[in-house]
PDB file of C-alpha atoms in Angstrom:
ATOM      1  CA  MET A   1      -0.273 -22.867   1.839  1.00 88.00           C
ATOM      2  CA  LYS A   2       0.227 -19.944   4.202  1.00 96.00           C
ATOM      3  CA  LEU A   3       1.165 -16.651   2.629  1.00 97.00           C
ATOM      4  CA  SER A   4       1.693 -12.973   3.247  1.00 98.00           C
ATOM      5  CA  VAL A   5      -0.294 -10.296   1.425  1.00 98.00           C
ATOM      6  CA  PHE A   6       1.107  -6.949   0.372  1.00 98.00           C
ATOM      7  CA  TRP A   7      -1.610  -4.340  -0.288  1.00 98.00           C
ATOM      8  CA  PHE A   8      -0.560  -1.631  -2.730  1.00 98.00           C
ATOM      9  CA  ARG A   9      -2.259   1.690  -2.004  1.00 96.00           C
ATOM     10  CA  ARG A  10      -0.462   5.059  -2.364  1.00 92.00           C
ATOM     11  CA  ASP A  11       2.828   3.231  -2.846  1.00 95.00           C
ATOM     12  CA  LEU A  12       2.587   2.135  -6.471  1.00 96.00           C
ATOM     13  CA  ARG A  13       6.184   1.050  -6.879  1.00 94.00           C
ATOM     14  CA  LEU A  14       8.342  -2.013  -6.382  1.00 93.00           C
ATOM     15  CA  GLU A  15      11.455  -0.022  -5.530  1.00 89.00           C
ATOM     16  CA  ASP A  16      12.093   1.646  -2.179  1.00 88.00           C
ATOM     17  CA  ASN A  17       8.873   0.279  -0.699  1.00 92.00           C
ATOM     18  CA  THR A  18       9.178  -0.393   3.025  1.00 93.00           C
ATOM     19  CA  ALA A  19       6.198  -2.691   3.645  1.00 95.00           C
ATOM     20  CA  LEU A  20       6.745  -4.616   0.416  1.00 96.00           C
ATOM     21  CA  ASN A  21      10.343  -5.279   1.418  1.00 93.00           C
ATOM     22  CA  GLN A  22       9.173  -6.457   4.862  1.00 94.00           C
ATOM     23  CA  ALA A  23       6.610  -8.759   3.232  1.00 96.00           C
ATOM     24  CA  LEU A  24       9.260 -10.260   0.954  1.00 94.00           C
ATOM     25  CA  SER A  25      11.447 -10.804   4.027  1.00 92.00           C
ATOM     26  CA  SER A  26       8.646 -12.606   5.912  1.00 92.00           C
ATOM     27  CA  GLY A  27       9.738 -16.038   4.690  1.00 93.00           C
ATOM     28  CA  LEU A  28       6.361 -16.740   3.080  1.00 96.00           C
ATOM     29  CA  PRO A  29       5.137 -16.358  -0.500  1.00 97.00           C
ATOM     30  CA  VAL A  30       3.750 -12.843  -1.052  1.00 97.00           C
ATOM     31  CA  LEU A  31       0.462 -12.148  -2.820  1.00 98.00           C
ATOM     32  CA  PRO A  32       0.531  -8.550  -4.128  1.00 98.00           C
ATOM     33  CA  ILE A  33      -2.912  -6.942  -4.392  1.00 99.00           C
ATOM     34  CA  PHE A  34      -4.566  -3.644  -5.249  1.00 99.00           C
ATOM     35  CA  ILE A  35      -8.163  -2.662  -4.465  1.00 98.00           C
ATOM     36  CA  PHE A  36     -10.069  -0.112  -6.515  1.00 98.00           C
ATOM     37  CA  ASP A  37     -12.011   1.193  -3.519  1.00 97.00           C
ATOM     38  CA  GLN A  38     -15.630   1.881  -4.483  1.00 95.00           C
ATOM     39  CA  ASN A  39     -15.949   4.306  -1.585  1.00 93.00           C
ATOM     40  CA  ILE A  40     -13.389   6.477  -3.373  1.00 93.00           C
ATOM     41  CA  ILE A  41     -13.978   5.851  -7.077  1.00 95.00           C
ATOM     42  CA  GLU A  42     -17.763   5.700  -7.375  1.00 93.00           C
ATOM     43  CA  GLU A  43     -18.182   9.487  -7.448  1.00 92.00           C
ATOM     44  CA  LEU A  44     -15.312  10.162  -9.868  1.00 94.00           C
ATOM     45  CA  PRO A  45     -15.784  11.065 -13.536  1.00 92.00           C
ATOM     46  CA  ARG A  46     -15.317   8.033 -15.799  1.00 93.00           C
ATOM     47  CA  ASP A  47     -12.257   9.645 -17.416  1.00 93.00           C
ATOM     48  CA  ASP A  48     -10.599  10.702 -14.151  1.00 92.00           C
ATOM     49  CA  ALA A  49      -6.900  11.395 -14.726  1.00 94.00           C
ATOM     50  CA  ARG A  50      -5.948   9.976 -11.325  1.00 95.00           C
ATOM     51  CA  ILE A  51      -7.526   6.620 -12.151  1.00 96.00           C
ATOM     52  CA  SER A  52      -5.724   6.547 -15.507  1.00 96.00           C
ATOM     53  CA  PHE A  53      -2.445   7.258 -13.703  1.00 96.00           C
ATOM     54  CA  ILE A  54      -3.082   4.559 -11.094  1.00 97.00           C
ATOM     55  CA  TYR A  55      -4.058   2.065 -13.785  1.00 98.00           C
ATOM     56  CA  ASP A  56      -0.887   2.798 -15.784  1.00 97.00           C
ATOM     57  CA  ARG A  57       1.278   2.314 -12.672  1.00 98.00           C
ATOM     58  CA  LEU A  58      -0.488  -0.965 -11.869  1.00 98.00           C
ATOM     59  CA  GLN A  59       0.137  -2.200 -15.416  1.00 98.00           C
ATOM     60  CA  LEU A  60       3.816  -1.356 -15.035  1.00 97.00           C
ATOM     61  CA  ILE A  61       4.031  -3.209 -11.711  1.00 97.00           C
ATOM     62  CA  ASN A  62       2.202  -6.192 -13.190  1.00 98.00           C
ATOM     63  CA  ARG A  63       4.598  -6.363 -16.164  1.00 97.00           C
ATOM     64  CA  GLU A  64       7.557  -6.396 -13.758  1.00 95.00           C
ATOM     65  CA  LEU A  65       5.917  -9.122 -11.660  1.00 96.00           C
ATOM     66  CA  ASN A  66       5.194 -11.167 -14.802  1.00 96.00           C
ATOM     67  CA  LYS A  67       8.943 -11.222 -15.492  1.00 94.00           C
ATOM     68  CA  LYS A  68       9.271 -12.987 -12.138  1.00 90.00           C
ATOM     69  CA  GLU A  69       6.442 -15.477 -12.839  1.00 94.00           C
ATOM     70  CA  SER A  70       4.023 -13.595 -10.596  1.00 96.00           C
ATOM     71  CA  SER A  71       1.235 -11.070 -11.061  1.00 97.00           C
ATOM     72  CA  LEU A  72      -0.786  -8.424  -9.315  1.00 98.00           C
ATOM     73  CA  LYS A  73      -4.266  -9.428  -8.135  1.00 98.00           C
ATOM     74  CA  ILE A  74      -6.677  -6.550  -8.794  1.00 98.00           C
ATOM     75  CA  PHE A  75      -9.970  -6.154  -6.942  1.00 98.00           C
ATOM     76  CA  LYS A  76     -12.794  -3.628  -7.142  1.00 97.00           C
ATOM     77  CA  GLY A  77     -15.310  -3.137  -4.354  1.00 97.00           C
ATOM     78  CA  GLN A  78     -15.849  -2.116  -0.764  1.00 97.00           C
ATOM     79  CA  PRO A  79     -12.525  -2.912   0.974  1.00 98.00           C
ATOM     80  CA  VAL A  80     -14.100  -4.848   3.855  1.00 97.00           C
ATOM     81  CA  ARG A  81     -16.046  -7.058   1.412  1.00 97.00           C
ATOM     82  CA  VAL A  82     -12.942  -7.541  -0.720  1.00 98.00           C
ATOM     83  CA  TRP A  83     -10.928  -8.594   2.330  1.00 98.00           C
ATOM     84  CA  GLU A  84     -13.664 -11.029   3.365  1.00 98.00           C
ATOM     85  CA  ASN A  85     -13.316 -12.587  -0.099  1.00 97.00           C
ATOM     86  CA  ILE A  86      -9.511 -12.707   0.107  1.00 98.00           C
ATOM     87  CA  ILE A  87      -9.609 -14.308   3.569  1.00 97.00           C
ATOM     88  CA  SER A  88     -12.030 -16.978   2.366  1.00 97.00           C
ATOM     89  CA  ASN A  89      -9.796 -17.886  -0.598  1.00 97.00           C
ATOM     90  CA  TYR A  90      -6.293 -17.765   0.882  1.00 97.00           C
ATOM     91  CA  GLU A  91      -4.576 -18.936   4.052  1.00 98.00           C
ATOM     92  CA  ILE A  92      -3.091 -15.623   5.177  1.00 98.00           C
ATOM     93  CA  ASP A  93      -0.519 -15.268   7.923  1.00 98.00           C
ATOM     94  CA  GLN A  94       0.200 -11.523   7.680  1.00 98.00           C
ATOM     95  CA  VAL A  95      -0.923  -8.458   5.727  1.00 99.00           C
ATOM     96  CA  PHE A  96       1.670  -5.769   5.017  1.00 98.00           C
ATOM     97  CA  ILE A  97       0.724  -2.147   4.339  1.00 98.00           C
ATOM     98  CA  ASN A  98       2.401   1.216   4.284  1.00 96.00           C
ATOM     99  CA  ARG A  99       0.673   3.597   6.682  1.00 94.00           C
ATOM    100  CA  ASP A 100      -1.814   6.054   5.162  1.00 92.00           C
ATOM    101  CA  TYR A 101      -2.637   9.276   7.000  1.00 90.00           C
ATOM    102  CA  GLU A 102      -5.849  10.470   5.325  1.00 90.00           C
ATOM    103  CA  PRO A 103      -8.960  10.454   7.569  1.00 93.00           C
ATOM    104  CA  TYR A 104     -10.891   7.996   5.377  1.00 94.00           C
ATOM    105  CA  ALA A 105      -7.855   5.708   5.102  1.00 92.00           C
ATOM    106  CA  LEU A 106      -7.312   5.739   8.874  1.00 93.00           C
ATOM    107  CA  GLN A 107     -10.937   4.699   9.436  1.00 97.00           C
ATOM    108  CA  ARG A 108     -10.800   2.029   6.695  1.00 96.00           C
ATOM    109  CA  ASP A 109      -7.522   0.601   7.968  1.00 96.00           C
ATOM    110  CA  THR A 110      -8.774   0.456  11.564  1.00 97.00           C
ATOM    111  CA  GLU A 111     -11.841  -1.489  10.433  1.00 97.00           C
ATOM    112  CA  ILE A 112      -9.853  -3.901   8.273  1.00 98.00           C
ATOM    113  CA  ARG A 113      -7.136  -4.374  10.902  1.00 98.00           C
ATOM    114  CA  ALA A 114      -9.837  -5.341  13.447  1.00 98.00           C
ATOM    115  CA  MET A 115     -11.429  -7.782  10.997  1.00 98.00           C
ATOM    116  CA  LEU A 116      -8.066  -9.385  10.202  1.00 98.00           C
ATOM    117  CA  SER A 117      -7.193  -9.603  13.895  1.00 98.00           C
ATOM    118  CA  LYS A 118     -10.439 -11.484  14.616  1.00 98.00           C
ATOM    119  CA  LYS A 119      -9.319 -14.043  12.029  1.00 97.00           C
ATOM    120  CA  GLY A 120      -5.880 -14.342  13.643  1.00 97.00           C
ATOM    121  CA  ILE A 121      -4.160 -12.434  10.833  1.00 98.00           C
ATOM    122  CA  LYS A 122      -1.481  -9.952  11.828  1.00 98.00           C
ATOM    123  CA  THR A 123      -1.314  -6.539  10.127  1.00 98.00           C
ATOM    124  CA  VAL A 124       2.172  -5.085   9.726  1.00 98.00           C
ATOM    125  CA  GLU A 125       2.117  -1.309   9.129  1.00 95.00           C
ATOM    126  CA  CYS A 126       5.226   0.523   7.977  1.00 92.00           C
ATOM    127  CA  LYS A 127       6.220   4.152   7.713  1.00 88.00           C
ATOM    128  CA  ASP A 128       6.911   4.824   4.042  1.00 82.00           C
ATOM    129  CA  GLN A 129       5.085   7.924   2.827  1.00 81.00           C
ATOM    130  CA  VAL A 130       6.827  10.382   5.145  1.00 82.00           C
ATOM    131  CA  ILE A 131      10.320  10.897   6.509  1.00 81.00           C
ATOM    132  CA  PHE A 132       9.123  11.607  10.045  1.00 84.00           C
ATOM    133  CA  GLU A 133       5.658  11.020  11.448  1.00 81.00           C
ATOM    134  CA  GLY A 134       3.947  13.666  13.555  1.00 79.00           C
ATOM    135  CA  SER A 135       4.855  11.961  16.820  1.00 85.00           C
ATOM    136  CA  GLU A 136       8.552  11.817  15.900  1.00 85.00           C
ATOM    137  CA  ILE A 137       9.158  15.592  15.859  1.00 85.00           C
ATOM    138  CA  LEU A 138       7.994  17.037  19.184  1.00 90.00           C
ATOM    139  CA  LYS A 139       9.078  19.726  21.617  1.00 90.00           C
ATOM    140  CA  ASN A 140      11.059  18.755  24.724  1.00 90.00           C
ATOM    141  CA  ASP A 141       7.819  18.662  26.722  1.00 93.00           C
ATOM    142  CA  GLY A 142       6.322  16.149  24.252  1.00 91.00           C
ATOM    143  CA  SER A 143       3.864  18.569  22.656  1.00 93.00           C
ATOM    144  CA  PRO A 144       3.711  19.347  18.925  1.00 92.00           C
ATOM    145  CA  TYR A 145       5.300  22.459  17.467  1.00 92.00           C
ATOM    146  CA  SER A 146       3.045  25.391  16.598  1.00 92.00           C
ATOM    147  CA  VAL A 147       5.799  27.593  15.134  1.00 93.00           C
ATOM    148  CA  TYR A 148       7.581  26.506  11.966  1.00 95.00           C
ATOM    149  CA  THR A 149      11.190  27.633  12.591  1.00 95.00           C
ATOM    150  CA  PRO A 150      11.747  25.581  15.792  1.00 90.00           C
ATOM    151  CA  TYR A 151       9.998  22.639  14.108  1.00 92.00           C
ATOM    152  CA  LYS A 152      12.324  22.938  11.103  1.00 93.00           C
ATOM    153  CA  LYS A 153      15.389  23.044  13.369  1.00 91.00           C
ATOM    154  CA  ARG A 154      14.264  19.896  15.225  1.00 89.00           C
ATOM    155  CA  TRP A 155      13.415  18.205  11.917  1.00 88.00           C
ATOM    156  CA  LEU A 156      16.882  18.914  10.502  1.00 91.00           C
ATOM    157  CA  GLN A 157      18.479  17.767  13.752  1.00 89.00           C
ATOM    158  CA  ARG A 158      16.591  14.447  13.565  1.00 87.00           C
ATOM    159  CA  TRP A 159      17.503  14.138   9.876  1.00 88.00           C
ATOM    160  CA  GLY A 160      21.177  14.515  10.766  1.00 88.00           C
ATOM    161  CA  GLN A 161      20.914  11.877  13.491  1.00 88.00           C
ATOM    162  CA  HIS A 162      18.747   9.391  11.552  1.00 80.00           C
ATOM    163  CA  PRO A 163      18.856   9.981   7.789  1.00 82.00           C
ATOM    164  CA  PRO A 164      16.477   7.577   6.024  1.00 78.00           C
ATOM    165  CA  GLN A 165      17.998   4.850   3.906  1.00 77.00           C
ATOM    166  CA  PRO A 166      16.469   3.565   0.670  1.00 75.00           C
ATOM    167  CA  VAL A 167      14.843   0.159   0.878  1.00 73.00           C
ATOM    168  CA  ASN A 168      15.759  -2.356  -1.788  1.00 73.00           C
ATOM    169  CA  LEU A 169      13.778  -5.485  -2.565  1.00 65.00           C
ATOM    170  CA  THR A 170      15.328  -8.504  -0.981  1.00 62.00           C
ATOM    171  CA  ASP A 171      14.019 -11.407  -3.027  1.00 72.00           C
ATOM    172  CA  TYR A 172      11.665 -11.219  -5.998  1.00 79.00           C
ATOM    173  CA  SER A 173      11.324 -15.004  -5.885  1.00 86.00           C
ATOM    174  CA  ARG A 174       9.140 -14.587  -2.782  1.00 91.00           C
ATOM    175  CA  PHE A 175       6.226 -13.287  -4.869  1.00 94.00           C
ATOM    176  CA  LEU A 176       3.481 -15.914  -5.142  1.00 94.00           C
ATOM    177  CA  PRO A 177       3.783 -17.656  -8.533  1.00 95.00           C
ATOM    178  CA  SER A 178       0.599 -16.640 -10.352  1.00 94.00           C
ATOM    179  CA  ARG A 179      -0.909 -15.308 -13.573  1.00 94.00           C
ATOM    180  CA  TYR A 180      -4.033 -13.444 -12.542  1.00 96.00           C
ATOM    181  CA  PRO A 181      -5.958 -11.770 -15.351  1.00 95.00           C
ATOM    182  CA  PHE A 182      -5.339  -8.038 -15.503  1.00 97.00           C
ATOM    183  CA  PRO A 183      -8.648  -6.194 -15.992  1.00 96.00           C
ATOM    184  CA  ALA A 184      -9.191  -3.655 -18.738  1.00 96.00           C
ATOM    185  CA  LEU A 185      -9.785  -0.122 -17.494  1.00 95.00           C
ATOM    186  CA  SER A 186     -13.352  -0.395 -18.825  1.00 95.00           C
ATOM    187  CA  GLU A 187     -13.962  -3.416 -16.555  1.00 95.00           C
ATOM    188  CA  ILE A 188     -13.272  -1.131 -13.607  1.00 94.00           C
ATOM    189  CA  GLY A 189     -15.792   1.364 -15.008  1.00 93.00           C
ATOM    190  CA  PHE A 190     -13.408   3.966 -16.432  1.00 95.00           C
ATOM    191  CA  HIS A 191     -11.761   4.977 -19.680  1.00 90.00           C
ATOM    192  CA  THR A 192      -8.413   6.594 -20.380  1.00 92.00           C
ATOM    193  CA  SER A 193      -8.192  10.264 -19.515  1.00 90.00           C
ATOM    194  CA  GLN A 194      -6.963  12.738 -22.109  1.00 87.00           C
ATOM    195  CA  ILE A 195      -5.131  14.517 -19.290  1.00 89.00           C
ATOM    196  CA  LYS A 196      -1.683  13.047 -18.688  1.00 82.00           C
ATOM    197  CA  VAL A 197      -0.431  13.044 -15.115  1.00 79.00           C
TER     198      VAL A 197
END
């Protein structure tokens, strides 16, 4: 059975999630996944507050998906290796992600997008984390602003012309029916932080 995959990253929410909404509108069942990226987490302290926060959000998402007879598939590893595993186990038509702007994420996403493309899998990237991307607010000559006040004026002008609208989930029934086991935090190599985020 062909399906779409939605990859949760910085967007740990079901509401107002652009790429997730697009995935659910794709007409195919949607497999929601999250990858604990070893390139990021291997150097972190075992009680890292960020990991505890992420884990708590993932549990919340999984509980909501369980109400709809679905679940979140959690992976841990090098993202390219994880995607190789996913591709070998599922017939994927498209992968939906919200764009990430960090240097490591840009490199990772380029590598994974190329790998998916070689397998005939389309990657759909959406703007979700920002209101306007860098290339959307430019001077009349097409160059970026170097002074804040003119940038702010152009930003507010664009906002007035194109205010963003919230994105609401179209159809929860499009999530792939599943009951994947949800790993304990210790299985990922961490324990709960005493610092609450």
